[in-house]
Short mmCIF file of C-alpha atoms in Angstrom, two decimals:
data_model
loop_
_atom_site.label_atom_id
_atom_site.label_comp_id
_atom_site.label_asym_id
_atom_site.label_seq_id
_atom_site.Cartn_x
_atom_site.Cartn_y
_atom_site.Cartn_z
CA GLU C 1 0.00 0.00 0.00
CA PRO C 2 1.45 3.40 -0.91
CA GLU C 3 2.61 5.54 1.99
CA VAL C 4 3.72 9.06 2.67
CA THR C 5 7.40 9.05 3.56
CA GLN C 6 9.41 11.67 5.41
CA THR C 7 13.11 12.27 5.87
CA PRO C 8 14.94 12.55 8.11
CA SER C 9 13.19 10.83 10.98
CA HIS C 10 15.08 13.01 13.47
CA GLN C 11 16.85 16.32 12.85
CA VAL C 12 18.92 18.12 15.45
CA THR C 13 19.96 21.68 14.71
CA GLN C 14 21.33 24.78 16.37
CA MET C 15 19.12 27.78 16.95
CA GLY C 16 19.29 30.16 14.00
CA GLN C 17 20.15 27.47 11.47
CA GLU C 18 18.05 26.65 8.44
CA VAL C 19 16.43 23.23 8.16
CA ILE C 20 14.64 21.52 5.33
CA LEU C 21 12.22 18.72 6.10
CA ARG C 22 11.39 16.44 3.21
CA CYS C 23 8.28 14.53 2.32
CA VAL C 24 7.33 12.26 -0.54
CA PRO C 25 3.53 12.24 -0.79
CA ILE C 26 1.61 9.36 -2.30
CA SER C 27 2.20 9.55 -6.03
CA ASN C 28 -1.28 10.34 -7.40
CA HIS C 29 -2.19 12.76 -4.63
CA LEU C 30 -2.84 16.39 -5.40
CA TYR C 31 -3.11 18.22 -2.08
CA PHE C 32 -0.31 18.38 0.45
CA TYR C 33 -0.12 19.52 4.04
CA TRP C 34 2.28 20.15 6.87
CA TYR C 35 1.23 19.83 10.48
CA ARG C 36 3.27 20.01 13.65
CA GLN C 37 2.89 18.57 17.12
CA ILE C 38 4.82 20.14 19.95
CA LEU C 39 5.52 17.56 22.64
CA GLY C 40 2.42 16.98 24.74
CA GLN C 41 0.26 19.28 22.66
CA LYS C 42 -2.29 19.04 19.84
CA VAL C 43 -1.46 18.37 16.24
CA GLU C 44 -1.67 21.79 14.57
CA PHE C 45 -2.18 22.68 10.92
CA LEU C 46 0.60 24.71 9.32
CA VAL C 47 -0.04 24.92 5.59
CA SER C 48 -1.73 23.30 2.64
CA PHE C 49 -0.42 23.27 -0.90
CA TYR C 50 -2.19 22.64 -4.17
CA ASN C 51 -1.35 23.25 -7.79
CA ASN C 52 2.12 24.54 -6.91
CA GLU C 53 0.99 27.21 -4.54
CA ILE C 54 -0.04 27.65 -0.94
CA SER C 55 -3.77 27.12 -0.52
CA GLU C 56 -4.16 27.92 3.16
CA LYS C 57 -1.85 28.66 6.03
CA SER C 58 -2.24 29.09 9.74
CA GLU C 59 -0.97 31.94 11.88
CA ILE C 60 1.90 29.69 12.91
CA PHE C 61 3.19 29.67 9.33
CA ASP C 62 5.01 32.98 9.39
CA ASP C 63 7.77 34.34 7.16
CA GLN C 64 10.28 31.92 8.66
CA PHE C 65 8.49 29.04 6.98
CA SER C 66 8.24 28.17 3.32
CA VAL C 67 7.11 25.19 1.32
CA GLU C 68 8.13 23.96 -2.07
CA ARG C 69 7.49 21.15 -4.48
CA PRO C 70 10.87 21.16 -6.21
CA ASP C 71 10.10 18.23 -8.46
CA GLY C 72 7.31 15.81 -9.21
CA SER C 73 7.71 13.81 -6.06
CA ASN C 74 9.12 15.81 -3.15
CA PHE C 75 7.37 18.33 -0.92
CA THR C 76 9.57 20.30 1.45
CA LEU C 77 9.15 22.51 4.49
CA LYS C 78 11.93 25.00 5.13
CA ILE C 79 12.46 26.85 8.37
CA ARG C 80 14.88 29.70 7.67
CA SER C 81 16.14 30.51 11.14
CA THR C 82 15.08 27.97 13.69
CA LYS C 83 13.98 28.93 17.17
CA LEU C 84 13.83 26.80 20.29
CA GLU C 85 10.03 26.80 20.06
CA ASP C 86 10.19 25.18 16.62
CA SER C 87 11.13 21.91 18.31
CA ALA C 88 8.30 19.58 17.45
CA MET C 89 7.24 16.58 15.39
CA TYR C 90 6.43 17.70 11.87
CA PHE C 91 3.96 15.63 9.88
CA CYS C 92 3.42 15.72 6.17
CA ALA C 93 0.08 14.59 4.76
CA SER C 94 -1.43 14.19 1.33
CA THR C 95 -4.86 13.65 -0.10
CA PRO C 96 -5.86 12.28 -3.47
CA ILE C 97 -8.57 14.51 -4.88
CA VAL C 98 -10.26 17.84 -4.75
CA THR C 99 -13.99 17.46 -5.02
CA ARG C 100 -16.29 19.94 -6.68
CA GLN C 101 -17.38 21.00 -3.22
CA GLY C 102 -13.80 21.65 -2.26
CA TRP C 103 -13.33 18.77 0.12
CA THR C 104 -10.06 17.02 -0.29
CA ASP C 105 -10.95 13.62 1.10
CA THR C 106 -8.96 11.68 3.65
CA GLN C 107 -5.53 12.91 4.58
CA TYR C 108 -2.80 10.31 4.78
CA PHE C 109 0.00 11.11 7.17
CA GLY C 110 3.67 10.31 7.08
CA PRO C 111 5.60 9.03 10.11
CA GLY C 112 6.88 12.49 10.98
CA THR C 113 10.23 14.21 11.44
CA ARG C 114 11.21 15.04 14.99
CA LEU C 115 12.99 18.41 14.96
CA THR C 116 15.10 19.31 17.96
CA VAL C 117 16.45 22.86 18.14
CA LEU C 118 19.29 23.38 20.60
CA ALA N 1 -14.13 28.35 14.03
CA GLN N 2 -14.13 24.61 14.32
CA SER N 3 -12.89 22.91 17.47
CA VAL N 4 -12.61 19.44 18.91
CA THR N 5 -12.71 18.41 22.55
CA GLN N 6 -11.52 15.10 23.88
CA PRO N 7 -12.42 15.31 27.57
CA ASP N 8 -10.39 12.28 28.67
CA ILE N 9 -6.65 12.86 28.68
CA HIS N 10 -5.83 9.35 29.80
CA ILE N 11 -7.89 6.15 29.97
CA THR N 12 -6.83 2.81 31.41
CA VAL N 13 -8.68 -0.40 30.61
CA SER N 14 -7.99 -4.08 31.09
CA GLU N 15 -7.35 -6.26 28.08
CA GLY N 16 -10.64 -7.71 26.87
CA ALA N 17 -12.72 -4.90 28.33
CA SER N 18 -14.81 -2.58 26.21
CA LEU N 19 -13.64 0.90 25.35
CA GLU N 20 -15.28 4.22 24.57
CA LEU N 21 -13.29 7.36 23.80
CA ARG N 22 -15.24 10.58 23.76
CA CYS N 23 -15.08 13.32 21.17
CA ASN N 24 -17.16 16.46 20.91
CA TYR N 25 -16.87 18.95 18.12
CA SER N 26 -17.94 22.45 17.30
CA TYR N 27 -18.56 23.23 13.68
CA GLY N 28 -20.98 25.48 11.87
CA ALA N 29 -21.96 23.06 9.14
CA THR N 30 -21.96 19.34 8.51
CA PRO N 31 -18.57 18.18 9.71
CA TYR N 32 -16.31 15.55 8.33
CA LEU N 33 -15.04 13.55 11.29
CA PHE N 34 -12.02 11.34 11.73
CA TRP N 35 -10.30 9.21 14.31
CA TYR N 36 -6.55 8.74 14.03
CA VAL N 37 -4.26 6.60 16.18
CA GLN N 38 -0.64 7.32 16.98
CA SER N 39 1.59 4.62 18.40
CA PRO N 40 4.83 5.69 20.12
CA GLY N 41 7.30 7.02 17.57
CA GLN N 42 4.85 6.50 14.74
CA GLY N 43 2.79 8.72 12.52
CA LEU N 44 -0.95 9.16 12.46
CA GLN N 45 -2.92 6.23 11.15
CA LEU N 46 -6.52 6.67 10.08
CA LEU N 47 -8.90 4.43 12.01
CA LEU N 48 -12.17 5.57 10.48
CA LYS N 49 -14.00 8.53 9.03
CA TYR N 50 -17.52 9.90 8.73
CA PHE N 51 -18.56 11.98 5.75
CA SER N 52 -22.29 11.27 5.40
CA GLY N 53 -24.84 8.47 5.46
CA ASP N 54 -24.97 5.80 8.14
CA THR N 55 -24.06 7.40 11.43
CA LEU N 56 -22.35 4.25 12.70
CA VAL N 57 -19.09 3.77 10.88
CA GLN N 58 -16.76 0.83 11.01
CA GLY N 59 -13.01 1.19 10.92
CA ILE N 60 -9.89 -0.85 11.04
CA LYS N 61 -8.75 -2.99 13.96
CA GLY N 62 -12.33 -3.59 15.13
CA PHE N 63 -13.08 0.04 15.97
CA GLU N 64 -16.36 1.79 15.30
CA ALA N 65 -17.67 5.29 15.91
CA GLU N 66 -21.11 6.83 16.04
CA PHE N 67 -21.94 10.31 14.83
CA LYS N 68 -24.63 11.97 16.93
CA ARG N 69 -25.53 15.34 15.52
CA SER N 70 -27.80 16.26 18.44
CA GLN N 71 -24.91 15.80 20.86
CA SER N 72 -22.17 17.05 18.54
CA SER N 73 -20.31 13.87 19.34
CA PHE N 74 -18.32 11.24 17.49
CA ASN N 75 -17.31 8.69 20.12
CA LEU N 76 -14.97 5.82 19.31
CA ARG N 77 -15.75 2.35 20.60
CA LYS N 78 -14.27 -1.11 20.64
CA PRO N 79 -16.00 -4.09 22.27
CA SER N 80 -12.84 -5.88 23.38
CA VAL N 81 -9.52 -4.12 23.71
CA HIS N 82 -6.21 -5.80 22.86
CA TRP N 83 -2.85 -4.93 24.39
CA SER N 84 -1.71 -3.68 20.98
CA ASP N 85 -4.39 -0.97 21.11
CA ALA N 86 -2.34 0.99 23.64
CA ALA N 87 -1.62 4.28 21.86
CA GLU N 88 -2.80 7.83 21.64
CA TYR N 89 -6.08 8.50 19.86
CA PHE N 90 -6.96 11.72 18.13
CA CYS N 91 -10.34 12.90 16.97
CA ALA N 92 -10.31 15.44 14.14
CA VAL N 93 -12.82 17.53 12.25
CA GLY N 94 -12.69 19.00 8.77
CA GLY N 95 -15.10 20.70 6.46
CA VAL N 96 -15.91 21.61 2.93
CA SER N 97 -15.28 25.31 2.82
CA SER N 98 -12.04 26.60 1.40
CA SER N 99 -11.07 27.79 4.85
CA ALA N 100 -11.73 24.47 6.50
CA ARG N 101 -9.88 21.88 4.48
CA GLN N 102 -7.28 21.60 7.16
CA LEU N 103 -8.01 19.19 9.96
CA THR N 104 -8.53 20.45 13.48
CA PHE N 105 -7.43 17.91 16.04
CA GLY N 106 -8.44 17.28 19.60
CA SER N 107 -5.78 17.11 22.29
CA GLY N 108 -5.77 13.33 22.24
CA THR N 109 -6.59 10.50 24.64
CA GLN N 110 -3.79 8.25 25.81
CA LEU N 111 -4.97 4.65 26.17
CA THR N 112 -3.21 2.27 28.52
CA VAL N 113 -4.16 -1.41 28.40
CA LEU N 114 -3.55 -3.55 31.48
CA PRO N 115 -2.83 -7.28 31.09
#
C-alpha cells in the first residue's frame, strides 16, 4: 500500500540554522499539508499546498516558513532561522482529490520528522 | 471556528474490556469527522471517518464510531480491547469550505491497556 514518507526521521539543529524537512507524498495525490505537534500538545495545521501554490496557512506559518514542491515527487518545508520553540514533530500529509465541493478527502499522514532545536 | 474536545486525557482499561473514547466537536456546518491513532514514535494512522450516510461507521482494527448530531459527538468504541491498542487516539474535524480543508485535532486521549 502506498505511503507518505518523510526524511529525516530526526533532525537536530542549532538555533538560528536553516532546516529543510522532506516529504514524498503518495504519487497520485494532489493536495499536500504540513502539520506540527509540539511535545504533549495538539497536532496543529501549518499549511496546505495545491497546484504549486499555498492554498491555506495558519498563523503559525510565518515568514520563517516556506514550502516547495521542487520536483514531481518531493514536498519540502523550510524553516529559515530555527527557534527553540520550533522543536516539534512535523507531519506531512497528502490527499488524493479535490472534489467539486472543495473537500479534499482523507488525509494520509507520514511518520513524521522530529525536529530538535538546541 | 471549528474545534474538537476530547475530555479524557488518559484512559486505562484491562485487556478484553470494552472501550469508549469521547469526542465532541464544534462546527458550523456538517462536519467531516475522523479518528486517528498514533503509536509511540509512529505517525498518524486513520482508524475511520464519517462523511455522510450511516451514522455508525466501522473502521480498522475492530473500531467503530457513532456520529450523533444532536450531541455534537463522534465517540470511538471497541467491544474488546487488545494490548496492541495501547496508543494515543486523536479525533479530528474537517469541512468543505475553502477555509476548513485543514483538519482540526483534539488534544488526544492516551490509552493504557492492562494485562
